[in-house]
Tab-separated table of C-alpha atoms and ligand atoms in Angstrom:
chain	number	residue	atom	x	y	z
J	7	UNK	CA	0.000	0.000	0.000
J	8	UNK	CA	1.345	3.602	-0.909
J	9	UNK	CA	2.713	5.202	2.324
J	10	UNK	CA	-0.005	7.205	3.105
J	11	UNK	CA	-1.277	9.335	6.278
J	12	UNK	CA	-4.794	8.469	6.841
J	13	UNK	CA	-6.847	10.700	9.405
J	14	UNK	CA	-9.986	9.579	10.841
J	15	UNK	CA	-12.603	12.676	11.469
J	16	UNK	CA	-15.648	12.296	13.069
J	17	UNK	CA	-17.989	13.415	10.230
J	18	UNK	CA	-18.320	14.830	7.087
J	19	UNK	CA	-18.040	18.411	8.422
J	20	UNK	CA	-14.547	18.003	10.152
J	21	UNK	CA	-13.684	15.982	6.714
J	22	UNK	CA	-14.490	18.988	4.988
J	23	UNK	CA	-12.782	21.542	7.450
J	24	UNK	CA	-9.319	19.183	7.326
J	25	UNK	CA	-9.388	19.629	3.848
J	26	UNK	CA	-9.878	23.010	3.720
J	27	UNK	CA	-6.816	23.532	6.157
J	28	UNK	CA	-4.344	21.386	3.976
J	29	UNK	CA	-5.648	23.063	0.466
J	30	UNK	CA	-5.044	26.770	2.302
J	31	UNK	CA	-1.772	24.882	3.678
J	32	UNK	CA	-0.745	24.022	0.159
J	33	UNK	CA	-1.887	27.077	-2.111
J	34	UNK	CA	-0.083	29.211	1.014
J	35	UNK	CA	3.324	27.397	0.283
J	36	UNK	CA	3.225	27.801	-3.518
J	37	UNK	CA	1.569	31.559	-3.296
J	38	UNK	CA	4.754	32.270	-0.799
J	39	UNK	CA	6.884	30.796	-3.745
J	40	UNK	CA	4.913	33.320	-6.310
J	41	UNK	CA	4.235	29.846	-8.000
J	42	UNK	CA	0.818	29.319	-9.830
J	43	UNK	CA	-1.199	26.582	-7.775
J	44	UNK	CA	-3.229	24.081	-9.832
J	45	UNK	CA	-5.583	21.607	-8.064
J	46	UNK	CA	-7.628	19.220	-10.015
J	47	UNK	CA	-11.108	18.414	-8.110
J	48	UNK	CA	-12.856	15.410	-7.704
J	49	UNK	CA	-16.530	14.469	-8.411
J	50	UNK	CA	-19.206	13.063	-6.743
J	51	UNK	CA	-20.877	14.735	-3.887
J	52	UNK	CA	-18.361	14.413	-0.975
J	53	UNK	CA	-16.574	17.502	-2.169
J	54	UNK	CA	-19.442	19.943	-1.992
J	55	UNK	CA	-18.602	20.118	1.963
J	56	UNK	CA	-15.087	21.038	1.118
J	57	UNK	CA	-16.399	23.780	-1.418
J	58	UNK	CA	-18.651	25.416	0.668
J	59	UNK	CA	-15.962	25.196	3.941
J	60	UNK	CA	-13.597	27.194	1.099
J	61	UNK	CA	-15.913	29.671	-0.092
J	62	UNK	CA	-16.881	30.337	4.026
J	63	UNK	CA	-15.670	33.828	5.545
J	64	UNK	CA	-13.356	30.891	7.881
J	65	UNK	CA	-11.387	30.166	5.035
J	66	UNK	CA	-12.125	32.437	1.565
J	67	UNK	CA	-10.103	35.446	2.827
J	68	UNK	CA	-6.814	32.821	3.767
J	69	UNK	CA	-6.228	32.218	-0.490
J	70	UNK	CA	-5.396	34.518	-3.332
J	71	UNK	CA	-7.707	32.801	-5.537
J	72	UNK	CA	-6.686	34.408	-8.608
J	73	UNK	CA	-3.616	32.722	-8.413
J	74	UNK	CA	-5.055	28.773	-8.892
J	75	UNK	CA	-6.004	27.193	-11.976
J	76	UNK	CA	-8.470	24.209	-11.617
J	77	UNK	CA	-9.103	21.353	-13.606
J	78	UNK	CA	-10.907	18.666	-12.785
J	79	UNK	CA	-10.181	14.899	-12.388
J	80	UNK	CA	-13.195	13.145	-14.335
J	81	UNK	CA	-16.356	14.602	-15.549
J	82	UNK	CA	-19.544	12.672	-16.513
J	83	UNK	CA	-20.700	12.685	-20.234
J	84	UNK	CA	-23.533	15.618	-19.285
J	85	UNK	CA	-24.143	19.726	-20.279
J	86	UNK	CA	-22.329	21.535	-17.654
J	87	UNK	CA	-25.770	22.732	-15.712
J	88	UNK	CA	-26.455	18.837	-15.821
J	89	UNK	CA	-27.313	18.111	-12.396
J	90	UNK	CA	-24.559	15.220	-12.774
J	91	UNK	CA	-22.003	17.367	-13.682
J	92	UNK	CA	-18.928	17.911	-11.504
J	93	UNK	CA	-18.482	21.111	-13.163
J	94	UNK	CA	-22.001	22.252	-11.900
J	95	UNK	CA	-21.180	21.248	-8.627
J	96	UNK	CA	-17.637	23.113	-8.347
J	97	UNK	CA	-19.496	26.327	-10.352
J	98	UNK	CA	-22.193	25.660	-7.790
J	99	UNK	CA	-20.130	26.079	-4.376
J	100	UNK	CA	-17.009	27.166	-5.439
J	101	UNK	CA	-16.360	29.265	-8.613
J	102	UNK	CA	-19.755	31.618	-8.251
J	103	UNK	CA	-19.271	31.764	-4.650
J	104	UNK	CA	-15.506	32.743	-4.960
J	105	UNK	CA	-15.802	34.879	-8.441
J	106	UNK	CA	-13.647	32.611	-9.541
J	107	UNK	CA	-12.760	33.510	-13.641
J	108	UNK	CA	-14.116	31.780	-16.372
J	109	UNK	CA	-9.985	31.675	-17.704
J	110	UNK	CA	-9.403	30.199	-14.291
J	111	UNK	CA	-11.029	27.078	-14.986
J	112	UNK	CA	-10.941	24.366	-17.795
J	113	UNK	CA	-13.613	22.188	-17.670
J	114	UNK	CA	-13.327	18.695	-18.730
J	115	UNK	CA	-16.063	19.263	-22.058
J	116	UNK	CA	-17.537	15.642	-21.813
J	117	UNK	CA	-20.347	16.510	-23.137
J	118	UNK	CA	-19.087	18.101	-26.546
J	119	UNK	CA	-19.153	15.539	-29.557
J	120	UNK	CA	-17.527	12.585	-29.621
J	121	UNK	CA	-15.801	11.310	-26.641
J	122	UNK	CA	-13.019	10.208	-28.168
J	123	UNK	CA	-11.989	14.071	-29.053
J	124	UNK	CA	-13.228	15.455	-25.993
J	125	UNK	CA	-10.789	13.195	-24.665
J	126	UNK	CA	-7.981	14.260	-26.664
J	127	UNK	CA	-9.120	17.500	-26.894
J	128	UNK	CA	-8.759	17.861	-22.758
J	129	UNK	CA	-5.237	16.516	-22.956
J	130	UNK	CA	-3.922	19.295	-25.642
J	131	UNK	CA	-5.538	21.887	-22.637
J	132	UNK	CA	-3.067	19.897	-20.152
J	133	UNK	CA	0.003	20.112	-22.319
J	134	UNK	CA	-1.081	23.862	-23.320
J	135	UNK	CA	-1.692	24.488	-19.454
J	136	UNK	CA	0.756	22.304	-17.963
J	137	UNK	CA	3.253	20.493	-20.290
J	138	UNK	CA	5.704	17.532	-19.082
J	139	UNK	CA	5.872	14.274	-19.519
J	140	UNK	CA	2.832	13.895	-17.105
J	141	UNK	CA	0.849	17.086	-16.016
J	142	UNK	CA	1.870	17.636	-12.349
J	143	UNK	CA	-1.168	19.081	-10.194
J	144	UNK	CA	-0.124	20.779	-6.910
J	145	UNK	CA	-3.177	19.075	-5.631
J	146	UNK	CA	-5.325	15.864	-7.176
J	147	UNK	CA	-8.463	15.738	-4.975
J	148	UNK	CA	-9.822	12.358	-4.991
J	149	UNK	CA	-13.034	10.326	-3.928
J	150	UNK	CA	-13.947	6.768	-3.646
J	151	UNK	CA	-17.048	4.601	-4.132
J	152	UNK	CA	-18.002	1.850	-2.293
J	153	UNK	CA	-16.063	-0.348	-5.155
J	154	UNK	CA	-13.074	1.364	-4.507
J	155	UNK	CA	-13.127	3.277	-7.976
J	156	UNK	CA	-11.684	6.219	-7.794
J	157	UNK	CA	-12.212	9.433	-10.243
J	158	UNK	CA	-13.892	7.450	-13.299
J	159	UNK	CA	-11.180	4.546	-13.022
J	160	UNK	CA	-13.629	1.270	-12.163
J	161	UNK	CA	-12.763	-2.366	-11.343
J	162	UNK	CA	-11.903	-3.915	-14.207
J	163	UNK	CA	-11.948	-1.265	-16.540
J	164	UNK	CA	-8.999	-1.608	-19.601
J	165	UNK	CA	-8.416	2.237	-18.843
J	166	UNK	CA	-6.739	1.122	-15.309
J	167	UNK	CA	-3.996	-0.126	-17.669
J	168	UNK	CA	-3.357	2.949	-19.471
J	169	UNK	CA	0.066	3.955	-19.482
J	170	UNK	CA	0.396	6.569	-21.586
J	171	UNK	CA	-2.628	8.904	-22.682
J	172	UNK	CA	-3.323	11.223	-20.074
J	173	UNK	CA	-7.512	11.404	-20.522
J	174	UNK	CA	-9.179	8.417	-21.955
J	175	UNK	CA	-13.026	8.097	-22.203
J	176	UNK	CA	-15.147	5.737	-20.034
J	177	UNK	CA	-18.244	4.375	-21.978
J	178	UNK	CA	-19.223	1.535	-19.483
J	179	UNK	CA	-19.025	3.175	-16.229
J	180	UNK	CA	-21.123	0.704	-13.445
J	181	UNK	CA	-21.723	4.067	-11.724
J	182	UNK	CA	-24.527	6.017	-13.749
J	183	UNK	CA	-23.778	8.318	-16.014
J	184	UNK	CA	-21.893	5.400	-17.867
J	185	UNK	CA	-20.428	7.983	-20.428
J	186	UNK	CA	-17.179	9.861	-18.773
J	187	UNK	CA	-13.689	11.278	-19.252
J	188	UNK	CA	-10.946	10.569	-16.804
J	189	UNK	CA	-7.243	11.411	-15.826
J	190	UNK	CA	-5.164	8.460	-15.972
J	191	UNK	CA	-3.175	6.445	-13.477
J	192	UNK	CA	-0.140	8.062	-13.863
J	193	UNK	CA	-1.166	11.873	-14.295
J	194	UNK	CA	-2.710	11.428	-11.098
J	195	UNK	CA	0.353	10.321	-9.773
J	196	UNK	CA	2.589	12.754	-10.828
J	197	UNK	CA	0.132	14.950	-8.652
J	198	UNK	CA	2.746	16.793	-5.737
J	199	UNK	CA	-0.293	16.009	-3.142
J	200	UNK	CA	-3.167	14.331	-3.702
J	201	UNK	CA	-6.080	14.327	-0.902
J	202	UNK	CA	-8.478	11.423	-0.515
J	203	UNK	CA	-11.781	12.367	0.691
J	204	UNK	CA	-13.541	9.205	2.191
J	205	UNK	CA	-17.547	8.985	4.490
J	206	UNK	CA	-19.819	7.072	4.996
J	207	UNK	CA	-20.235	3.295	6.176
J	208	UNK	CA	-20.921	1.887	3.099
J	209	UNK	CA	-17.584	2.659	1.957
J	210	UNK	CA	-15.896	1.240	4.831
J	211	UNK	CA	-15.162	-2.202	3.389
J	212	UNK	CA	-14.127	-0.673	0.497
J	213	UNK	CA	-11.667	1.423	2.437
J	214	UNK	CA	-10.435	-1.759	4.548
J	215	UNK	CA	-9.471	-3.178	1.289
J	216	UNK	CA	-7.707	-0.315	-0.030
J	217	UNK	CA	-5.599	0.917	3.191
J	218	UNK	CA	-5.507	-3.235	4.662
J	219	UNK	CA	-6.144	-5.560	2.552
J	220	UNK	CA	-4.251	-7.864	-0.288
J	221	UNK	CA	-7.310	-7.387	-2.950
J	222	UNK	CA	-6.006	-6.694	-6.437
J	223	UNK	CA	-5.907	-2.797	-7.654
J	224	UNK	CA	-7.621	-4.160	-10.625
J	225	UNK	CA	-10.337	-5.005	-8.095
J	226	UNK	CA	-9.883	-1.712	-5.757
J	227	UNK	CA	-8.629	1.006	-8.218
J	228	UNK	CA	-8.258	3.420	-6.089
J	229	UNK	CA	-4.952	1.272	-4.926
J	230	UNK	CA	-3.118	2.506	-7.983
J	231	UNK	CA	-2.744	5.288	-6.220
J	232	UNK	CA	0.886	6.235	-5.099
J	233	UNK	CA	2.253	9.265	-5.722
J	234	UNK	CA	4.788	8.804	-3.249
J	235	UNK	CA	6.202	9.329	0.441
J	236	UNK	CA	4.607	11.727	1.668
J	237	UNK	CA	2.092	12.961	-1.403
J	238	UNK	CA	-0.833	10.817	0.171
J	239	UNK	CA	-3.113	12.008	2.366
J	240	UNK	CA	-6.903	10.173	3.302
J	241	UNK	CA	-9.230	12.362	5.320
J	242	UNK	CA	-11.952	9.631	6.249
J	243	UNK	CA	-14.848	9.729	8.904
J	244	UNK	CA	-15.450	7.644	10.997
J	245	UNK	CA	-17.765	5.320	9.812
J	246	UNK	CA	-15.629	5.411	6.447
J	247	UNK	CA	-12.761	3.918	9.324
J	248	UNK	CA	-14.934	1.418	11.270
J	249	UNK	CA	-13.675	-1.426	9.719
J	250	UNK	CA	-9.680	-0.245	9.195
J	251	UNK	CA	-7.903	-2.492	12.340
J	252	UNK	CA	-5.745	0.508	12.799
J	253	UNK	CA	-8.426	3.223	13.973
J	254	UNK	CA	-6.373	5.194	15.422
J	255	UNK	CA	-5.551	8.140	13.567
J	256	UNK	CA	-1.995	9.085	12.104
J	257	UNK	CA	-0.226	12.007	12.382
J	258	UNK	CA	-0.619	13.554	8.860
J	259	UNK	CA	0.067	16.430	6.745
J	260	UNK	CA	-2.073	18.475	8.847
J	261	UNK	CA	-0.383	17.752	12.422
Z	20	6PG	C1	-17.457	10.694	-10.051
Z	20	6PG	C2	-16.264	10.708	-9.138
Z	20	6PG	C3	-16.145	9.477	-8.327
Z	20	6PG	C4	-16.508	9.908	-6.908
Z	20	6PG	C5	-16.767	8.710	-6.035
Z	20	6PG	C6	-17.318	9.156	-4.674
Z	20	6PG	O1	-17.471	11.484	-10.996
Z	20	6PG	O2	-18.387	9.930	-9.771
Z	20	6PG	O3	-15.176	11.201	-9.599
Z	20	6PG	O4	-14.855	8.900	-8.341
Z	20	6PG	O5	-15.428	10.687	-6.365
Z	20	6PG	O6	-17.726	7.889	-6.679
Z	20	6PG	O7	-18.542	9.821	-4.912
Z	20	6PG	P1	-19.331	10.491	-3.690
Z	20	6PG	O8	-18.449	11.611	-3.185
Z	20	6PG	O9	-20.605	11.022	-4.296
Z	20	6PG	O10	-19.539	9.435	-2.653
């Protein structure tokens, strides 16, 4: 298992206000560098705690937010007011409340033509925004399912495998919308930090597997997940942790 610090929270809400300390932490350090910070967010619904915890008067006035780019991790195959869209649910809690600018922000087009090209046509924005052999985020946010998928990267899926391309479409996805885009295995990777953001109980076997058990990442994608000592952070709740044998929680990034 990746060397990882794993931090068990009580709920959602202290989840959400960890987070928001280490992404302050992090844009902070690169903002005292005068470096640009880019963050790629995570879908699903677990984030929207985070966003809202961001955009509060708590933590909005601790970030120069003109200084972060975001991108996003996977995006369903929806219009971006789709109520399934990730997009909708950063523009939602984070970009309106913030003010954050439209050239601030490159959404993952999933829903434009064929997702082939909207696939390739996301990874020309990396290399235009980014470059390198991999994109490196400052900051890949991450979430799981209770199958231990992780952005749109599913058990089983051939895209697990991927090696090279840095987006690749999802057409089979178990979790509906089937139709998706996704980073890759190793763009995530080459992420500097990337923050796992874990609740509920019915993810905590899922979780066990990941952080415990011998299960094949094939199986539990979300154990393809290394970026290295150090780069790994899990902010879980506790009913995410009731079935880890280690409960107790780990000094992390945020100690
Ligand atoms: C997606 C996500 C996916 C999500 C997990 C957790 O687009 O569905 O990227 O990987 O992070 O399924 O979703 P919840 O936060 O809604 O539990």
């Amino acid at each position: 298992m990746a060397e990882s610090n794993v931090r068990v929270l009580n709920d959602i809400t202290a989840v959400a206000c960890a987070a928001a300390e280490l992404f302050v932490k992090l844009v902070a350090q690169a903002q005292a560098e005068r470096k640009p910070f880019r963050v790629a967010l995570s879908g699903g619904t677990t984030p929207t705690a985070l966003y809202d915890a961001l955009a509060s008067p708590e933590w909005r006035s601790r970030v120069r937010w003109n200084g972060i780019a975001f991108f996003f991790g996977d995006e369903r195959a929806v219009p971006p007011d789709h109520p399934d869209s990730n997009y909708r649910t950063a523009n939602d809690h984070l970009f309106r409340p913030l003010r954050i600018s439209d050239g601030q922000v490159h959404r993952m087009k999933a829903d434009m033509g064929a997702l082939e090209a909207a696939a390739e046509a996301y990874e020309q924005e990396l290399h235009t925004a980014i470059g390198g052999l991999f994109p490196r985020f400052d900051l890949a946010l991450l979430g799981m399912g209770p199958d231990g998928h992780t952005a749109s990267l599913f058990p089983g899926n051939k895209v697990l495998g991927e090696d090279t391309r840095w987006v690749v479409p999802v057409t089979d996805a178990p979790k509906p919308p089937p139709r998706r885009l996704t980073l890759t295995v190793p763009v995530l990777n080459s992420a500097g930090q990337i923050l796992f953001m874990v609740t509920g109980k019915d993810k905590a076997e899922a979780l066990r597997e990941v952080l415990e058990g011998t299960a094949s990442p094939q199986q539990y994608p979300a154990k393809l997940v290394n970026p290295g000592p150090d780069c790994l952070t899990w902010l879980v709740d506790a009913a995410a942790a009731s079935r880890l044998a280690d409960y107790s929680s780990q000094s992390g990034l945020l100690s």
